[in-house]
Coordinates of C-alpha atoms in Angstrom, one line a residue:
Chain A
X1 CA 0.0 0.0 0.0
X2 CA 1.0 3.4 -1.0
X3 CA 2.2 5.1 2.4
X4 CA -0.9 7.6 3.6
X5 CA 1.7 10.4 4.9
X6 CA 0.4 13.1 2.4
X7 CA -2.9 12.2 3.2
X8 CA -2.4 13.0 7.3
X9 CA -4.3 14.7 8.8
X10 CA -6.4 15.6 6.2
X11 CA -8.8 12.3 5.7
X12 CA -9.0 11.7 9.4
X13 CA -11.8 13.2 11.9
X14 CA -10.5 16.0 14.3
X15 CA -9.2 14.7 17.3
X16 CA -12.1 16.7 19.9
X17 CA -14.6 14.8 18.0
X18 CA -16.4 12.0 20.8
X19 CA -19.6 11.1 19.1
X20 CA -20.7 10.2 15.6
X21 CA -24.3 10.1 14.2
X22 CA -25.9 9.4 11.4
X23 CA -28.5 9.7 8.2
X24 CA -29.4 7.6 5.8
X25 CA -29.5 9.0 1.9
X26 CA -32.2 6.8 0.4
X27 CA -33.0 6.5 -3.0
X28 CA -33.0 4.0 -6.7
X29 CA -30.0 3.8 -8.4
X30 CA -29.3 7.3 -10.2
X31 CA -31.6 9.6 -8.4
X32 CA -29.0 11.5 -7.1
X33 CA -27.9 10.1 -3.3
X34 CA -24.1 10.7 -4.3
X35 CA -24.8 13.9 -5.9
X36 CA -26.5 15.3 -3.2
X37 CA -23.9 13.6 -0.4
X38 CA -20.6 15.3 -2.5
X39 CA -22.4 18.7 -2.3
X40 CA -22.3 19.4 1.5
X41 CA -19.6 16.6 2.4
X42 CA -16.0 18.0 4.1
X43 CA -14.6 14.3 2.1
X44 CA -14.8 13.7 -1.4
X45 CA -17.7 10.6 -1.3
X46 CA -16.3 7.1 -0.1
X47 CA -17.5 3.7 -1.5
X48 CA -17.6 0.5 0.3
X49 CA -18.9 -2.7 -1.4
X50 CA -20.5 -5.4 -0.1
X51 CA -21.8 -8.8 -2.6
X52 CA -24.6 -11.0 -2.0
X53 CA -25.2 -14.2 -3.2
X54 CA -27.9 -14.3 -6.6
X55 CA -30.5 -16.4 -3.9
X56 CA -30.3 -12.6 -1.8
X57 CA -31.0 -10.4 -4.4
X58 CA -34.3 -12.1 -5.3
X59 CA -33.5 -13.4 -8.3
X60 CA -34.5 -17.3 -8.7
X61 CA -33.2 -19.0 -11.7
X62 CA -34.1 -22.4 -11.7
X63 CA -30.5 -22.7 -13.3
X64 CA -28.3 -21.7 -10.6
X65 CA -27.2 -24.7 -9.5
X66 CA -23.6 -23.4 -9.5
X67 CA -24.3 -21.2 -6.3
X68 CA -21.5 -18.7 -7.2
X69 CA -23.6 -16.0 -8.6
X70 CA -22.6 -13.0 -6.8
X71 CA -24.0 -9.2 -6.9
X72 CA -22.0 -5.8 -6.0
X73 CA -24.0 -3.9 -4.0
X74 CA -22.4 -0.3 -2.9
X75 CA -22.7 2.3 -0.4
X76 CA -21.4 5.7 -1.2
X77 CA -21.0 8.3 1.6
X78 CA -19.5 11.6 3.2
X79 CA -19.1 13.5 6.2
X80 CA -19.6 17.0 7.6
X81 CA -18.3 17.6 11.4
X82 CA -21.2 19.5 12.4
X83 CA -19.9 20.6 16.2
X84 CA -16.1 20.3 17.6
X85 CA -17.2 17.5 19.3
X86 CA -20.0 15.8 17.1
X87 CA -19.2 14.0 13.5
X88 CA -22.9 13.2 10.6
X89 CA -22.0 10.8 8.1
X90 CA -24.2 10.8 5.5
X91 CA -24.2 6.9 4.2
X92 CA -26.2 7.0 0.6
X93 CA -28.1 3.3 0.2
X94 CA -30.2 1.6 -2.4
X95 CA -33.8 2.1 -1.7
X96 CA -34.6 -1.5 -0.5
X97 CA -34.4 -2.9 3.1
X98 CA -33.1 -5.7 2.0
X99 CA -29.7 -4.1 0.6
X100 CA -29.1 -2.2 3.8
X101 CA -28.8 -5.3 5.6
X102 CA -25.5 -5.9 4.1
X103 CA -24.2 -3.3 6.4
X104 CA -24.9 -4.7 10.0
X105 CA -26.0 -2.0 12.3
X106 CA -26.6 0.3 9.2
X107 CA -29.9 1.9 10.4
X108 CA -29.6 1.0 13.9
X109 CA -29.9 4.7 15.5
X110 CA -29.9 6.7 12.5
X111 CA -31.1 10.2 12.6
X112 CA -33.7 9.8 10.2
X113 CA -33.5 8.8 6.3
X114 CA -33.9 11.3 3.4
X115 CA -35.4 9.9 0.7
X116 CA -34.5 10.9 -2.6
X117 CA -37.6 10.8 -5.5
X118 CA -37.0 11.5 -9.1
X119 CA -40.3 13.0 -10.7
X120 CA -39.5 10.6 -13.7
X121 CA -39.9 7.9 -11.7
X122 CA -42.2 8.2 -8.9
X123 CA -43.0 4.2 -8.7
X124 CA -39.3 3.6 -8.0
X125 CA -39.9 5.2 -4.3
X126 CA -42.9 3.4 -3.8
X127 CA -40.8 0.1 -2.1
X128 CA -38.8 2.4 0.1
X129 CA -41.8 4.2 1.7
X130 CA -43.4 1.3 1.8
X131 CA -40.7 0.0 4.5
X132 CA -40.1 2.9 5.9
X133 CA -43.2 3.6 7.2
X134 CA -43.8 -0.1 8.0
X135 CA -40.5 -1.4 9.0
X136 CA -38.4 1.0 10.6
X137 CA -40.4 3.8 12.4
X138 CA -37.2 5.9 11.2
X139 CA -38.3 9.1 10.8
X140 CA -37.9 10.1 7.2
X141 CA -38.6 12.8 5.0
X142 CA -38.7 13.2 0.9
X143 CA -36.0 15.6 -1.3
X144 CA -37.3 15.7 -4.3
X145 CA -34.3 16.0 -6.9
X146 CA -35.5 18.7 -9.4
X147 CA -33.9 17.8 -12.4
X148 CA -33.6 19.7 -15.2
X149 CA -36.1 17.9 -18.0
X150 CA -38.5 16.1 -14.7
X151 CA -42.1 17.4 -14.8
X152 CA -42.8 20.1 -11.9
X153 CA -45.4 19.1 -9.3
X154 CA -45.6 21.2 -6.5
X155 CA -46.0 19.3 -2.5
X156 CA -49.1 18.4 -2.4
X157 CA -49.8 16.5 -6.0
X158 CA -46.7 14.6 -4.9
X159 CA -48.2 13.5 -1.5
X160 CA -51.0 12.5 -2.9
X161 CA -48.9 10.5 -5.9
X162 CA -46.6 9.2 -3.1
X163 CA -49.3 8.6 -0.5
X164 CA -47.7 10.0 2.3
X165 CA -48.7 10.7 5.5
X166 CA -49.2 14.3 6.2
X167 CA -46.5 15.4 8.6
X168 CA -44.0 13.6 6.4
X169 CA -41.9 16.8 4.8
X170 CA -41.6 17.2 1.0
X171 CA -38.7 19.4 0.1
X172 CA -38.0 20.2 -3.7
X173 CA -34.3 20.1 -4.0
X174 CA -31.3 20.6 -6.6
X175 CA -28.4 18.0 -4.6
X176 CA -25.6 19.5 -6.7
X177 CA -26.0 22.8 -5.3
X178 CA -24.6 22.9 -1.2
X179 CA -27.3 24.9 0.2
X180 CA -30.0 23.2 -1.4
X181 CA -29.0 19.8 -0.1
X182 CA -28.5 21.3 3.5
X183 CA -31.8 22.6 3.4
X184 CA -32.9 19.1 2.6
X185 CA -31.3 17.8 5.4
X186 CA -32.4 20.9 7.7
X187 CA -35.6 20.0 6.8
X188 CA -35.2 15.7 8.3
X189 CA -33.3 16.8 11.0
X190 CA -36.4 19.0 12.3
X191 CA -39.0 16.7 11.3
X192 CA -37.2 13.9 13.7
X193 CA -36.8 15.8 16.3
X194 CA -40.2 16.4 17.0
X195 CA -40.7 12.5 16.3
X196 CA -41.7 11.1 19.4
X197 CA -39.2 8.5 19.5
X198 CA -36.3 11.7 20.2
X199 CA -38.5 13.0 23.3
X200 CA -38.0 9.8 24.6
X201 CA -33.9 9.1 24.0
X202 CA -31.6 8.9 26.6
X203 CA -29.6 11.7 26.3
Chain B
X1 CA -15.8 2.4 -8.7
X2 CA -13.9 1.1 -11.8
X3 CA -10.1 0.5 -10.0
X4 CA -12.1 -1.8 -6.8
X5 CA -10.7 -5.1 -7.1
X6 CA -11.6 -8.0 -5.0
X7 CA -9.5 -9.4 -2.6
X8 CA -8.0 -12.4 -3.8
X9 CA -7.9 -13.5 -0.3
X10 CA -11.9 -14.3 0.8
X11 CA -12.7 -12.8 3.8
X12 CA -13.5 -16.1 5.6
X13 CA -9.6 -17.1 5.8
X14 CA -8.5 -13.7 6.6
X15 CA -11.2 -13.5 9.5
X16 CA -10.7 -17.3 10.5
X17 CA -13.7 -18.4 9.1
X18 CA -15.8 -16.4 11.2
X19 CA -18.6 -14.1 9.5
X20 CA -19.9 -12.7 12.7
X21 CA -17.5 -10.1 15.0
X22 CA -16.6 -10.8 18.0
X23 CA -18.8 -8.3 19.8
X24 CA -21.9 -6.2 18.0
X25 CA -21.4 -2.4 19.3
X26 CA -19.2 -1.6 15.6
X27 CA -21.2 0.4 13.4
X28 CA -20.4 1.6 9.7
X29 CA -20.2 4.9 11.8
X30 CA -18.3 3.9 15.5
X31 CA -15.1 6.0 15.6
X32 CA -11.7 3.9 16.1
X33 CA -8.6 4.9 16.9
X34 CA -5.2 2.8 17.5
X35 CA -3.6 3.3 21.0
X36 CA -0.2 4.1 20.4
X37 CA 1.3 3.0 23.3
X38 CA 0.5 -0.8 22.5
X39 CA 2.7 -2.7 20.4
X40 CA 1.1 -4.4 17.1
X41 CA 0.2 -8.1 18.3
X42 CA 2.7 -10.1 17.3
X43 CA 0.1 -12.5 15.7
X44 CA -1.1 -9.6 13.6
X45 CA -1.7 -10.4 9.6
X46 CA -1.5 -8.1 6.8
X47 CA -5.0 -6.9 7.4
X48 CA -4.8 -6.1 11.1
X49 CA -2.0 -4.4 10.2
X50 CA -3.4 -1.8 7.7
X51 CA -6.4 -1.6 9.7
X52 CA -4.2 -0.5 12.6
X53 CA -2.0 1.6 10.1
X54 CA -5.4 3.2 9.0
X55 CA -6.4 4.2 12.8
X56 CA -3.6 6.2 13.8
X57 CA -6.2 9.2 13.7
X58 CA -9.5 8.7 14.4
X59 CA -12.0 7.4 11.4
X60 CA -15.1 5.7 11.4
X61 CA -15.1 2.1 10.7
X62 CA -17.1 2.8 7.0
X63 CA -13.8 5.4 6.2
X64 CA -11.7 2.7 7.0
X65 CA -13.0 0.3 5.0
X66 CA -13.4 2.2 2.0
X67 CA -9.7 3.2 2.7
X68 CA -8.3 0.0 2.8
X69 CA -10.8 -0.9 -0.4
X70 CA -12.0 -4.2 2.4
X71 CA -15.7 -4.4 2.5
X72 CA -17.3 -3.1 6.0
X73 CA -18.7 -6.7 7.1
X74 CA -14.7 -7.8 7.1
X75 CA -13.5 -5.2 8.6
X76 CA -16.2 -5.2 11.4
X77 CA -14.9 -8.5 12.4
X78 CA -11.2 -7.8 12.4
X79 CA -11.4 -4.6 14.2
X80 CA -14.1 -6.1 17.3
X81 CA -11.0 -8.3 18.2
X82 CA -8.1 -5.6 17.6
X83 CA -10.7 -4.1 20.7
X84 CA -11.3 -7.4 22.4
X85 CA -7.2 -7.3 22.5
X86 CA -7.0 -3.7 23.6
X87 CA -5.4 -2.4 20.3
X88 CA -8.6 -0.4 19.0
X89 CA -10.3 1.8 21.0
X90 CA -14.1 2.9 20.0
X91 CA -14.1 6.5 20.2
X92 CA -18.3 7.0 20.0
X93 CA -20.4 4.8 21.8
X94 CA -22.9 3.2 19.7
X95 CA -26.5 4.5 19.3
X96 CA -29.3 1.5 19.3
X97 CA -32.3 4.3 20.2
X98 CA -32.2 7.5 18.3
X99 CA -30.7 10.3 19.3
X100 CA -31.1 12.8 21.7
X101 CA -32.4 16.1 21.1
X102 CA -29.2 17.8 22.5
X103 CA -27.8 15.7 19.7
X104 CA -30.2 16.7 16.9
X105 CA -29.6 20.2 18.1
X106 CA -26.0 20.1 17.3
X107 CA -26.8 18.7 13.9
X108 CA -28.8 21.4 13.0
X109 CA -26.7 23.9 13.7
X110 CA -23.5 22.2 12.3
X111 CA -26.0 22.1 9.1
X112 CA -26.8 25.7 9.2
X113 CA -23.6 26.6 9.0
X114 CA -23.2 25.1 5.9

């Protein structure tokens, strides 16, 4: 391995830091998780990889005898040191449940997830709110990525084309730009801490 | 991520042959850090050893991982016994409920200040 002395200190949390939490960046392949992560992250985005077996990933070929069939699933994610003493990471996952158990421990005391919806493909998101709100209980709330050629609904169409409950935030969102993406986040971070589940934390 | 390459090690031989850590309180996002008043354990492999390498500040077990280009389930398992040994320390104590709202506070304004 190349020696990491030009990379000290730089790619290593301050030393005052004692606590790390974290949210989940939730989304389909494409809709902009990465994006959105690389616009307010202090790192350049990280990837970890993780496989799984053909039998995980749901597919059933009545073939697969050999057993070797193997998927790359991966996890791309940044950080911000928000306080001298507290680190977020922001750990960008595929939409399904299933994927995020790859990374034991993934969602265990998350912050919340922010989900990521493309307009062009609303029925995409469907899964993940799906599990969300029937899984978890992790607070979550919806960025909307506005990209460029998308069609333009405003909160409430979406709500209804998402059927979500109505204290879940929508927040329309452009994840290349840093303040937009914040504002995203902002907007979870709020919503979950007036989830009741925070009242109730030990501190 | 077009230069990943597996291992050509599998992870079962370099973990021996366990899939499960030791212990269940690493996260992708516990902080570690290498105490560098203890010596390397003699026993240490390659692994171990650029896991250690990779601690001498602290990172979270995720940065780590993607560091050393090892996927997170391996590394959780050889870093729970580099702390079962007392050559890892966890920095951040894991999180099972959410957190608190002195916690969420802190967020929020490290977010503002974006």
């Amino acid at each position: 391995m190349v020696s990491a002395d030009s990379d000290f200190p730089a790619r290593y949390v301050v030393p005052t830091v004692a606590q790390s939490v974290k949210i989940l960046v939730v989304g389909a392949f494409g809709v902009g998780k990465t994006t959105l992560i690389g616009s307010v992250s202090e790192i350049a985005p990280l990837r970890t990889e993780e496989t799984m077996t053909s039998a995980s990933v749901g597919v059933d070929s009545l073939a697969g005898l050999d057993g070797k069939s193997t998927t790359t699933v991966a996890m791309d994610f940044g950080r911000i040191t928000v306080t001298p003493d507290v680190v977020l990471y922001l750990f960008g996952t595929p939409g399904q449940r299933r994927f995020w158990d790859l990374w034991e421990g993934l969602a265990d005391g998350a912050v919340g997830a922010l989900v990521i919806v493309d307009t062009r493909r609303l029925e995409d998101s469907f899964e993940v709110f799906d599990q969300l709100e029937t899984r978890t209980g992790m607070p979550f709330a919806v960025a909307v990525n506005e990209f460029p050629d998308a069609p333009r609904y405003d909160a409430d169409q979406l709500r209804t084309a998402l059927d979500l409950l109505p204290d879940t935030p929508i927040v329309l969102c452009d994840a290349r730009h840093k303040e937009s993406s914040a504002g995203a986040l902002i907007t979870l971070v709020e919503h979950a801490l007036h989830h009741p589940a925070s009242q109730k934390a030990p501190a | 991520m077009d230069d990943y390459s597996d291992h050509p090690v599998r992870p079962y031989v370099i973990t021996s042959g366990r899939a499960h850590p030791s212990r269940n309180t690493i996260r992708p996002e516990t902080l570690l850090v290498v105490d560098p008043t203890v010596p390397y354990p003699i026993t240490a492999g390659r692994q171990q050893r650029a896991l250690l390498d990779m601690c001498r500040g602290v990172l979270s077990l995720a940065e780590a991982a993607a560091h050393l280009r090892l996927p997170v389930s391996l590394v959780v398992v050889i870093a729970s016994d580099l702390v079962d040994s007392g050559h890892l320390s966890i920095r951040s104590a894991p999180r099972h409920s959410l957190p608190s709202a002195e916690l969420l506070e802190k967020v929020l304004d490290g977010l503002r200040r974006l």
